[in-house]
Coordinates of C-alpha atoms and ligand atoms in Angstrom, one line a residue:
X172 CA -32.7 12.7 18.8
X173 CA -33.0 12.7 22.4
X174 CA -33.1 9.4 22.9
X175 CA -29.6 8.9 25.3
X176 CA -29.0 5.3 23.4
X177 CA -28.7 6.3 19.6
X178 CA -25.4 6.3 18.2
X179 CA -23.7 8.5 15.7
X180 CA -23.3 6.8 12.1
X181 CA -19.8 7.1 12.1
X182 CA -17.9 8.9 8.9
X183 CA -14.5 10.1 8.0
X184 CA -15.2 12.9 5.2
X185 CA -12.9 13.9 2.7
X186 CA -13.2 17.6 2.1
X187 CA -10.6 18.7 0.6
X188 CA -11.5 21.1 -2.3
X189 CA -15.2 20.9 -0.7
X190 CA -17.0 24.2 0.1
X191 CA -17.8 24.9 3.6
X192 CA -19.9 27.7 5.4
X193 CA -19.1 28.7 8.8
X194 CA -21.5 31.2 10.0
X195 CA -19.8 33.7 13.2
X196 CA -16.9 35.4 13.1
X197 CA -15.7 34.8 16.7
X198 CA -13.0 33.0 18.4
X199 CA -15.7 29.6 17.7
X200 CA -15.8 30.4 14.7
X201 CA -12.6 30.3 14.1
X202 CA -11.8 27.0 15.8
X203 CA -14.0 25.2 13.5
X204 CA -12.9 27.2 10.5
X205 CA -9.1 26.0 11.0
X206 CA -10.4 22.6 11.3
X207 CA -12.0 22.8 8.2
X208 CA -8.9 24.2 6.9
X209 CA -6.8 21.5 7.9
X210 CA -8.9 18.9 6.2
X211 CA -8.7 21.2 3.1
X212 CA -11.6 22.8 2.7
X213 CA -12.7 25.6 1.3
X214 CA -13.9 27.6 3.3
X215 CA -16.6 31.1 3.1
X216 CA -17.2 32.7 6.3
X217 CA -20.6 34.1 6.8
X218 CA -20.4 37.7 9.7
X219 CA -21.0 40.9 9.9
X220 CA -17.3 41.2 11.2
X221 CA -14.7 39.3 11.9
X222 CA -12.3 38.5 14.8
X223 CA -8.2 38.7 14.6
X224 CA -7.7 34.9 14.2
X225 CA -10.2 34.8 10.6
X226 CA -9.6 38.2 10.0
X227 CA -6.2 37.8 9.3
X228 CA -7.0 34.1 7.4
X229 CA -9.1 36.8 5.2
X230 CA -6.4 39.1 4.6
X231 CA -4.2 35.9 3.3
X232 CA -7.3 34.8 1.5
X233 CA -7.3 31.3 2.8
X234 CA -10.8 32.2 3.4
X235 CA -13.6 33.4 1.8
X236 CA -15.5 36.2 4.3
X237 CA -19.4 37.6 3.5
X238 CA -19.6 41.2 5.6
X239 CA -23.3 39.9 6.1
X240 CA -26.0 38.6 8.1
X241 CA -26.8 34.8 7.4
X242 CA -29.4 34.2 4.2
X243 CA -30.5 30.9 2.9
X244 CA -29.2 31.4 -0.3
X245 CA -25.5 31.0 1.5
X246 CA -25.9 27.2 1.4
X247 CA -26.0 26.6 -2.7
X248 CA -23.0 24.5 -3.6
X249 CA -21.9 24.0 0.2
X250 CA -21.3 20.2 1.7
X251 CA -21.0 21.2 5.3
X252 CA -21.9 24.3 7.2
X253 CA -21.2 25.0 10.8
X254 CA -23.2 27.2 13.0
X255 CA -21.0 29.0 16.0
X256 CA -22.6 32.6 16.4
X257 CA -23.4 33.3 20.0
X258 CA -26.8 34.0 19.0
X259 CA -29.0 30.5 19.6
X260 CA -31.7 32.0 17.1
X261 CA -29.5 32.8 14.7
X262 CA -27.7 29.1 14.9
X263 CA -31.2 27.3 14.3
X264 CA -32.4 29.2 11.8
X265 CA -29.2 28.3 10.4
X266 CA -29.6 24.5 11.1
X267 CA -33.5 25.0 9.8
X268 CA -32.4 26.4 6.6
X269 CA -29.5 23.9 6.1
X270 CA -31.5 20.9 7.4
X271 CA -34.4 21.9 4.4
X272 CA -31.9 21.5 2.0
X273 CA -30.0 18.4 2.5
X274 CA -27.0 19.8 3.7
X275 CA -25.0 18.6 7.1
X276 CA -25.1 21.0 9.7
X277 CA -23.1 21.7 12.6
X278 CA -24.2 23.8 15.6
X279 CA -21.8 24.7 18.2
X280 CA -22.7 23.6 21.8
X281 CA -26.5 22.2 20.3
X282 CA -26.0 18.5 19.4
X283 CA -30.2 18.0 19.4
X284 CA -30.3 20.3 16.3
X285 CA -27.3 19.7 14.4
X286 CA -27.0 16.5 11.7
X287 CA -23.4 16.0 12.4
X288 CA -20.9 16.6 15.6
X289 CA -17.4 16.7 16.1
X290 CA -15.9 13.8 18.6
X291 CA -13.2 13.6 20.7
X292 CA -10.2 13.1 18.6
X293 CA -6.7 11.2 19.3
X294 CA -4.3 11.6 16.6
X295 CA -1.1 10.5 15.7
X296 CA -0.1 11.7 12.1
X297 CA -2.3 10.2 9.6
X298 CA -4.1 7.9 12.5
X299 CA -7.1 9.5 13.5
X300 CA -9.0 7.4 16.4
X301 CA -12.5 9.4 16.5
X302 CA -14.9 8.8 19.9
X303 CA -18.6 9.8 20.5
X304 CA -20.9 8.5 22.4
X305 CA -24.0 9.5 20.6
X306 CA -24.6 12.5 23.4
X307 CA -24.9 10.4 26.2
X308 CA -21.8 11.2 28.0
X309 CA -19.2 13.8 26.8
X310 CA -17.0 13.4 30.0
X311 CA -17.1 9.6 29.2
X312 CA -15.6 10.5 25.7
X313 CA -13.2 12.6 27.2
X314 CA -12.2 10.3 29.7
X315 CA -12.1 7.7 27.3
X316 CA -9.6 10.0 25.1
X317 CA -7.4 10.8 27.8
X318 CA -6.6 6.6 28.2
X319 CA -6.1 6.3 24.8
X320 CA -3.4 9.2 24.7
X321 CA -1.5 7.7 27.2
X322 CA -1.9 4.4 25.7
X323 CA -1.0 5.0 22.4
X324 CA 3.1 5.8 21.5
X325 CA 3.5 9.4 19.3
X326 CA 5.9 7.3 17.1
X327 CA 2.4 5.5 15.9
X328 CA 2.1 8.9 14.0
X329 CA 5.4 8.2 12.2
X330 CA 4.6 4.6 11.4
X331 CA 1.0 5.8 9.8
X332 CA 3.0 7.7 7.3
X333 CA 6.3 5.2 7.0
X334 CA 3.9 2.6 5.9
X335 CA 2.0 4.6 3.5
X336 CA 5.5 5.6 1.8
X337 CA 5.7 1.9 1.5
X338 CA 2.1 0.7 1.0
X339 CA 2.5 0.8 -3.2
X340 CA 5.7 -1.4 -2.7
X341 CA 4.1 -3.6 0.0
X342 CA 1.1 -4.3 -2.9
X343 CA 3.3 -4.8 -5.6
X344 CA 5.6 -7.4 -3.9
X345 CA 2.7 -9.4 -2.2
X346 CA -0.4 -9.5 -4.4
X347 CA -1.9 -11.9 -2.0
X348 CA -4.6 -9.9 0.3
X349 CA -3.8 -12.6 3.0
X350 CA 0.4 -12.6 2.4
X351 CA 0.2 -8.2 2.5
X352 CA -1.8 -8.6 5.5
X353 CA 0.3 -10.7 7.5
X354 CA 3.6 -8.4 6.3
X355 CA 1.8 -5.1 7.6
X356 CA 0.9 -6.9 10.6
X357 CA 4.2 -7.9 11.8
X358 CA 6.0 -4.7 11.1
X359 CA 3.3 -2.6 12.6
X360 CA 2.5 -4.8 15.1
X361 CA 3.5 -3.1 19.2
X362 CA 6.7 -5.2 19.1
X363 CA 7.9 -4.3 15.9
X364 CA 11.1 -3.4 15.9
X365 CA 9.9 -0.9 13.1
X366 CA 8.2 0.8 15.9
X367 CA 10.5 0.5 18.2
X368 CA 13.2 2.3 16.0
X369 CA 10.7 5.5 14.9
X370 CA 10.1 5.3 19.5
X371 CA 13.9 5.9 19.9
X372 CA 13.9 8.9 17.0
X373 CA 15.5 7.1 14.4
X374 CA 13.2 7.0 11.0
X375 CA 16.3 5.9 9.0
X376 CA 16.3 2.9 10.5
X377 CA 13.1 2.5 11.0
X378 CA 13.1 2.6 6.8
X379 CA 16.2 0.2 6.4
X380 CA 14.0 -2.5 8.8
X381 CA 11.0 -2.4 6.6
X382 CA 13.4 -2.2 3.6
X383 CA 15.2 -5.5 4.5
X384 CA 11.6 -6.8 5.7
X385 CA 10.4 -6.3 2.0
X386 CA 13.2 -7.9 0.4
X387 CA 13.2 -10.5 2.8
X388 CA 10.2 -12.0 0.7
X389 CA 9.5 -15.1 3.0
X390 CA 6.5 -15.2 3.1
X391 CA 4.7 -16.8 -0.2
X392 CA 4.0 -20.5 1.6
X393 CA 2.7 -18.9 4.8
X394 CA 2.6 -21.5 7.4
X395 CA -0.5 -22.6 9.2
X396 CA -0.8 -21.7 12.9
X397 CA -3.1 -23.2 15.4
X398 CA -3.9 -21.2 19.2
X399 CA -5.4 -23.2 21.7
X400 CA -6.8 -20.6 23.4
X401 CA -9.2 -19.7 26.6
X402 CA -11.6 -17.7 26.3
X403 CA -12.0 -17.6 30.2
X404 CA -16.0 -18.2 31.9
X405 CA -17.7 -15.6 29.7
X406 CA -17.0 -12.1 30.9
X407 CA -15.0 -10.6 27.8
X408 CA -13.3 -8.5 31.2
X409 CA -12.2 -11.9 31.9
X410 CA -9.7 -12.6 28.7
X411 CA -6.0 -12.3 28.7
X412 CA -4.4 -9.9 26.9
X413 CA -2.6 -12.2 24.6
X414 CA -5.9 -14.1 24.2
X415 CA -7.2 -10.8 22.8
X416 CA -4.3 -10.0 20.5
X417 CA -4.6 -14.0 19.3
X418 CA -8.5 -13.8 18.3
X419 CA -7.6 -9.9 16.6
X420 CA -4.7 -11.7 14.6
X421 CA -7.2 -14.9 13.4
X422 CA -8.3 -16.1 10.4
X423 CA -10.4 -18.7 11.3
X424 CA -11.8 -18.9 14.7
X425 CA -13.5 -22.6 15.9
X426 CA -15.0 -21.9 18.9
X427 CA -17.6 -23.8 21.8
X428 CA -21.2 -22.5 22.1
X429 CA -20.0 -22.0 25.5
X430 CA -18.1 -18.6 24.3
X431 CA -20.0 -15.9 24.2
X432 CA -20.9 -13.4 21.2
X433 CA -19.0 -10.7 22.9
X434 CA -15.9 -12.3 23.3
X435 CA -16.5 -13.6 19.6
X436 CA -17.4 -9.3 19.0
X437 CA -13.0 -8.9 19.9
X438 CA -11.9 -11.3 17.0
X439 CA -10.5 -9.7 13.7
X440 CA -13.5 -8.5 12.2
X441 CA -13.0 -10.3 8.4
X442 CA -12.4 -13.7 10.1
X443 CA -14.4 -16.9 9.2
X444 CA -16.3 -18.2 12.3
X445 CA -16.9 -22.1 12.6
X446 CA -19.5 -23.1 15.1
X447 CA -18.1 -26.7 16.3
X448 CA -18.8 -27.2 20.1
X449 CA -21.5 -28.0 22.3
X450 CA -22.2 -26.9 25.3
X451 CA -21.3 -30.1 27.0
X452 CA -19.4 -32.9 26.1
X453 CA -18.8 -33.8 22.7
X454 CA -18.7 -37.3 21.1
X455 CA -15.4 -38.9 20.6
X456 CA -16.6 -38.6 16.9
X457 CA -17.4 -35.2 16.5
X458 CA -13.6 -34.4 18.7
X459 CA -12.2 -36.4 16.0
X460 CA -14.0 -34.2 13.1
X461 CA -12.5 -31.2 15.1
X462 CA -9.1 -31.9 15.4
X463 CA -9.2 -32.8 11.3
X464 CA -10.6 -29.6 10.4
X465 CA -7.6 -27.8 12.2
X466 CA -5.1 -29.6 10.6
X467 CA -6.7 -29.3 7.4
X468 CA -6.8 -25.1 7.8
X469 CA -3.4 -24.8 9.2
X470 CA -2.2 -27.0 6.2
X471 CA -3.7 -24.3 4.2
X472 CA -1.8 -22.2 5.3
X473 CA -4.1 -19.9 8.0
X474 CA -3.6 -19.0 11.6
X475 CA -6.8 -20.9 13.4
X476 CA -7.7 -20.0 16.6
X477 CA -9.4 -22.4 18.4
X478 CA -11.6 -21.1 21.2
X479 CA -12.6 -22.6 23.9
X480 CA -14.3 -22.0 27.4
X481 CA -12.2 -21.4 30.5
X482 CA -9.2 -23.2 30.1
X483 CA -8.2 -25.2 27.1
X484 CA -6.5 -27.7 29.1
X485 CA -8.8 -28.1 31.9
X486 CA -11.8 -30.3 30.7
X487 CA -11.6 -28.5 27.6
X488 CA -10.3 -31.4 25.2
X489 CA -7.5 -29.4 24.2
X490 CA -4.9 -32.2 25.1
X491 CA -6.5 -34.0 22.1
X492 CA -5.9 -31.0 19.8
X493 CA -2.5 -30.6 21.3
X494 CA -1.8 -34.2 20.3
X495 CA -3.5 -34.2 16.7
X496 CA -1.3 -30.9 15.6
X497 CA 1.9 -32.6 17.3
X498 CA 0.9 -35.5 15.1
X499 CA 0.4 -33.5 12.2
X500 CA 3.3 -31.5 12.6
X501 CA 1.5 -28.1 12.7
X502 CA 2.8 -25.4 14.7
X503 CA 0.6 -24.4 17.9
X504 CA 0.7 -22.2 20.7
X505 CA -1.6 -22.3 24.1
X506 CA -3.3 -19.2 25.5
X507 CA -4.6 -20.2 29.0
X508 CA -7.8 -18.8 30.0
X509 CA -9.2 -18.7 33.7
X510 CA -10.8 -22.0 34.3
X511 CA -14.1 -21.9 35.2
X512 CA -13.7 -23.0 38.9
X513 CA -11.5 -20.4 39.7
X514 CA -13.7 -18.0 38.1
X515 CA -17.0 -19.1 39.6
X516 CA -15.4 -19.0 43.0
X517 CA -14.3 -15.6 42.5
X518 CA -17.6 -14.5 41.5
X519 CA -19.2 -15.8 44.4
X520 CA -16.7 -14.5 46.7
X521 CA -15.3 -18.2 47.2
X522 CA -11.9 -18.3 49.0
X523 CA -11.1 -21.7 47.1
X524 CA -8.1 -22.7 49.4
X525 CA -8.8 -20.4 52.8
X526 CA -6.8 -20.9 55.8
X527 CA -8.5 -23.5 58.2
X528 CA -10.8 -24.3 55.8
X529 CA -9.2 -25.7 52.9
X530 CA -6.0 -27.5 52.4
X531 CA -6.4 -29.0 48.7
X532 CA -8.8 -28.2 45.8
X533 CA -9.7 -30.5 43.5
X534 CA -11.4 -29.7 40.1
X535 CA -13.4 -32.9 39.1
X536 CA -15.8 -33.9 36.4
X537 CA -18.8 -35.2 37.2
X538 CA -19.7 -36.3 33.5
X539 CA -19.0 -39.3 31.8
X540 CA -20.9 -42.3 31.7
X541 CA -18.9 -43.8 34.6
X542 CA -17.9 -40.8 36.6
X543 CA -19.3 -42.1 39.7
X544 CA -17.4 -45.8 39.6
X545 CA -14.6 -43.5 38.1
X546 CA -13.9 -41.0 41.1
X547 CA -11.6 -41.7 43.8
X548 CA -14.7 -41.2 47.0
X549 CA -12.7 -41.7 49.7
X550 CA -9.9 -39.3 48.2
X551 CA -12.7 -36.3 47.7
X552 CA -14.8 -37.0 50.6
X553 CA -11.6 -36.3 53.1
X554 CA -12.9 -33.1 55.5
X555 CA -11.1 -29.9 54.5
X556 CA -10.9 -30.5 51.1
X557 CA -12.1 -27.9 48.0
X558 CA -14.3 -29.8 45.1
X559 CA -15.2 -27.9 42.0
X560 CA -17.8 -30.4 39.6
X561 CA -17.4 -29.3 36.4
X562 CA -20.4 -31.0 34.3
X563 CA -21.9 -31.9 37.7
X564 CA -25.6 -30.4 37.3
X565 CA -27.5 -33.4 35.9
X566 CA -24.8 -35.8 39.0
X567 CA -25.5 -34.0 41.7
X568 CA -27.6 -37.1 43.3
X569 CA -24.3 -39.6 42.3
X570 CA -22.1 -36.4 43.8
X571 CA -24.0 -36.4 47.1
X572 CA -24.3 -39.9 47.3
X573 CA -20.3 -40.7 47.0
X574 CA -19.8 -38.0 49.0
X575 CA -22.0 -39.2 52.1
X576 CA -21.1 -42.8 51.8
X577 CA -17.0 -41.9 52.3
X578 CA -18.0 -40.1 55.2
X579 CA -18.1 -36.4 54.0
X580 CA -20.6 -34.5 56.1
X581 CA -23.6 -33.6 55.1
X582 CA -23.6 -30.3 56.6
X583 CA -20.8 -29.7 54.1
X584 CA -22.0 -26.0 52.9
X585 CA -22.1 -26.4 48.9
X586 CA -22.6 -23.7 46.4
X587 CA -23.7 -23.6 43.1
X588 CA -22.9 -21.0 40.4
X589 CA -24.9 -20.6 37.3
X590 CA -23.3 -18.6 34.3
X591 CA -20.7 -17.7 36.8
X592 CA -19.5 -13.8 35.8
X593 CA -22.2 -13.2 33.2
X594 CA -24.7 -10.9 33.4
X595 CA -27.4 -13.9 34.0
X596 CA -24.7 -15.5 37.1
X597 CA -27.0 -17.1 39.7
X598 CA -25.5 -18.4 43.1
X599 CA -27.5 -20.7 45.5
X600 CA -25.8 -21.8 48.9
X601 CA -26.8 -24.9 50.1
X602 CA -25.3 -28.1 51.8
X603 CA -24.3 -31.2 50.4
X604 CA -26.9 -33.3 51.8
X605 CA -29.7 -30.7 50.4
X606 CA -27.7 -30.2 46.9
X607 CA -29.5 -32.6 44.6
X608 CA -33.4 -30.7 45.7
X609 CA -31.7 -27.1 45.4
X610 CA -30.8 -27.9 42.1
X611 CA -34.1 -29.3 41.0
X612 CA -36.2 -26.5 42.4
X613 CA -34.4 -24.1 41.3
X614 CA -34.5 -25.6 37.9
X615 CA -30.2 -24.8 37.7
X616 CA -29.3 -25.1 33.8
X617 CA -25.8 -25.8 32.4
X618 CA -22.8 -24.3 32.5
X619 CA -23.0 -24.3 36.5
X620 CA -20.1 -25.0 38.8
X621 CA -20.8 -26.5 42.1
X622 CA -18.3 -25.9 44.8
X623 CA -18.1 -28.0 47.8
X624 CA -16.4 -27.8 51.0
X625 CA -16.1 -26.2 54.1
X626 CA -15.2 -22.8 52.4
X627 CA -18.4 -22.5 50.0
X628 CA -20.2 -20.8 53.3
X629 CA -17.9 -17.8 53.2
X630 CA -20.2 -17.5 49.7
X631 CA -21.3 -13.6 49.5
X632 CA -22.7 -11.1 47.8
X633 CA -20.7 -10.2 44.6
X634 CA -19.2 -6.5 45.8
X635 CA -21.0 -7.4 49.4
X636 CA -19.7 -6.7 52.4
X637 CA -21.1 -9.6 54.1
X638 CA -22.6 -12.5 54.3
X639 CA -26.2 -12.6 53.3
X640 CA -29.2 -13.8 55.6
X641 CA -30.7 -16.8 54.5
X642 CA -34.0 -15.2 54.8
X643 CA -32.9 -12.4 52.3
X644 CA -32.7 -14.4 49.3
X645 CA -31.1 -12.0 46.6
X646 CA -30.7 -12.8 42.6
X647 CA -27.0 -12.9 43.4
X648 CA -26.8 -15.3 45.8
X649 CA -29.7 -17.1 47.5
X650 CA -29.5 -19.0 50.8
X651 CA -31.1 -22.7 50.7
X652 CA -31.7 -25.4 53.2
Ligands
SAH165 N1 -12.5 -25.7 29.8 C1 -13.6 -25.2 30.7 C2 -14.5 -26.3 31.2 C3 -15.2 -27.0 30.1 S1 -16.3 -28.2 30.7 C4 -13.0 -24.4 31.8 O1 -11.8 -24.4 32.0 O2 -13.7 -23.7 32.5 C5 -17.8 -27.3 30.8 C6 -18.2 -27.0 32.3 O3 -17.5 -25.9 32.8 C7 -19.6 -26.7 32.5 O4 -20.5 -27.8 32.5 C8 -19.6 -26.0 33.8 O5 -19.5 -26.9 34.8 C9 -18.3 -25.3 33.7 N2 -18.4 -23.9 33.3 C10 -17.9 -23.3 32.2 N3 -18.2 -22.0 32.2 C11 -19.0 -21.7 33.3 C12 -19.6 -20.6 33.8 N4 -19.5 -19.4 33.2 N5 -20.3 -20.7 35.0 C13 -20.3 -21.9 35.6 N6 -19.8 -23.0 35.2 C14 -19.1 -22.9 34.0

């Protein structure tokens, strides 16, 4: 129970009517016994005597109180039972006792010897958010609480109960789960103008909205949605807010293997998740399968999100998506994500367009079975000039090569970043001429950006305050040639 990474199994208990035992009679005791109260317990309070607060709960008989010292035989018939004396022997041989039979117990100030704690509560009427963190850090919790009270609108409290007035309604007039859904989450969603009516004081028109809402009744052929959306270079940090509030509204999320299983952690838990993407360039074929199944699901009527890494619109293929839903005449929106050149750069402390150094940037693809004929050479070789390959890490050779033969020089510093803002990022600094060896001997795998131009040497430590010696070769950012 020591162990700092265990976690809490997490439980919201319905004890009303339940008996509980709170052993002490002191101010502790009497915090936890009003708790218990609250959630409707029933409550028998074991002491020798008791303080003001329970004495006078005793005197009202809201509680039960035993003028005695704590016996086994106390727990028959008891759910819960709470431990708060100020006597540590006392409190474990309660937790022994309760422990032997079954029973969850509670000792104040002992986590390592109770069953069950309390967490750090935020609550707005009815919502209850509950946050632990298994013992590790209490002040984290607390912290963590204080955020989430300033985050979170009192009114929230107020909707909670409005829409349980209405939830019997709501079911009756929608039997669809999907249809009841969608309705809840438009009138309880943070622009709701329900919300926004309870915010300014005014429940009765918060109840006439969701009134009109109800009878509105539009919503038995719901209307397929499609989100082109970024999911940014990998860092879940790295997602936009409405990118976030897309994947938690989703029904069916299509995503690239590039996106990782965290940012796929944020979507609406009862989603369906389609695996469609490699991690590099698809066949025209398989694109065409794609764009077919997201018609086909919006025509059924669900909101697809369709994930993709960095930016949808930059090297993503979601100009072909854009153009099959047009076709189809499906609605769509476009969450842009941060591209993974811009990303990458940042990461490796990049100044993509510095003073001096840079006057254009240019993101390229090196893929493509005729990049190199492709590419306008004497355009990207011009001195002063950003390049970010996308795709380059199996054309470095044809990238160095056009590059030298337009003139570019081959001092030209060039970086390379690996899994740029993961936890697994590599950087390498290099030049042009030496970029094709750096990336075979350090054996650089896909996704990797490779930045070239005079501003890749201002490359640094992530968090660094300098430049790094090319002697002192770090896991963040290694020095070559
Ligand atoms: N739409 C994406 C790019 C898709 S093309 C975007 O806007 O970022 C795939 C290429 O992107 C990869 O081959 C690699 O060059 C680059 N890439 C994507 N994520 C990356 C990451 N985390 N680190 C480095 N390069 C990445």
């Amino acid at each position: 129970m020591n162990d700092a990474t265990f976690a809490h199994y997490p439980l919201f208990a319905d004890l009303r009517g339940e008996r509980c035992l709170v052993v002490g009679g002191g101010t502790v005791a009497a915090r936890k016994a009003e708790a218990l109260l609250a959630a409707g317990a029933a409550v028998t309070v074991v002491a020798p005597a008791l303080g003001p607060a329970l004495a006078a709960r005793a005197t009202a008989r809201e509680i039960v109180h035993r003028p005695t010292g704590f016996a086994p035989s106390q727990l028959e018939g008891v759910l819960l039972v709470v431990a708060a004396t100020d006597d540590a022997a006392t409190n474990h041989a309660v937790a022994r006792s309760a422990r032997a039979r079954a029973k969850l117990v509670n000792v104040v100030d002992d986590p390592d010897v109770s069953t069950c704690i309390n967490p750090a509560l935020v609550r707005r009427g009815p919502l209850t958010i509950a946050i632990g963190t298994g013992g590790a850090s209490p002040v984290l919790a607390r912290l963590v609480r204080a955020r989430l009270e300033a985050l979170l609108p009192q009114a929230l409290g107020r909707l909670a109960t409005l829409a349980a007035r209405f939830r019997a309604r709501v079911k009756c007039r929608f039997e669809a789960l999907d249809a009841r859904r969608r309705f809840w989450e438009k009138q309880l969603d943070d622009q709701s103008p329900v919300l926004r009516a309870l915010e300014a004081g005014d429940e009765a028109a918060a109840e006439r909205l969701l009134e009109a809402a109800l009878a509105a009744r539009r919503d038995t052929a719901p209307r397929g949605f499609v989100s082109l959306v970024g999911a940014g270079p990998g860092d879940p940090e790295l997602l936009t807010l409405r990118a976030l509030r897309t994947l938690q509204r989703a029904d069916v999320v299509l995503y690239d293997r590039l996106v990782p299983a965290a940012i796929l952690a944020l979507a609406r838990r009862d989603a369906d998740f389609e695996d469609v993407g490699k991690v590099q360039g698809l066949k025209g074929s398989e694109q065409t399968a794609i764009n077919a199944r997201l018609v086909e699901l919006a025509r059924r009527g669900r909101h697809v999100v369709r994930l993709k890494g960095g930016d949808p619109f930059v090297f993503g293929r979601g100009g072909e998506e854009l153009l099959a839903l047009r076709a189809a005449g499906i609605d769509y929106e476009v969450v842009p994500g941060i591209t993974a050149a811009v990303a990458c750069a940042a990461a490796a402390g990049i100044p993509l367009t510095h003073r001096g150094l840079a006057q254009q940037v240019t993101f390229v693809t090196a893929h493509g079975e005729d990049a190199h004929a492709d590419l306008d050479w004497p355009a990207l070789a011009r001195g002063r000039h950003t390049l970010a390959f996308y795709m380059g890490v199996g054309r470095v050779a044809q990238i160095r090569d056009g590059l030298l033969a337009h003139g570019r020089d081959p001092g030209t510093p060039a970086a390379i970043v690996e899994r740029g803002t993961t936890p697994q990022q590599r950087v390498w600094l290099t030049t042009l001429e030496a970029l094709p060896a750096t990336v075979a001997a350090r054996a650089v795998q896909a996704p990797a950006m490779i930045l070239v131009g005079e501003v890749a040497a201002l490359a640094a430590e992530p968090g660094g305050s300098g430049a790094v010696q090319p002697e002192a070769a770090t896991p963040a950012l290694e020095r070559v040639a």
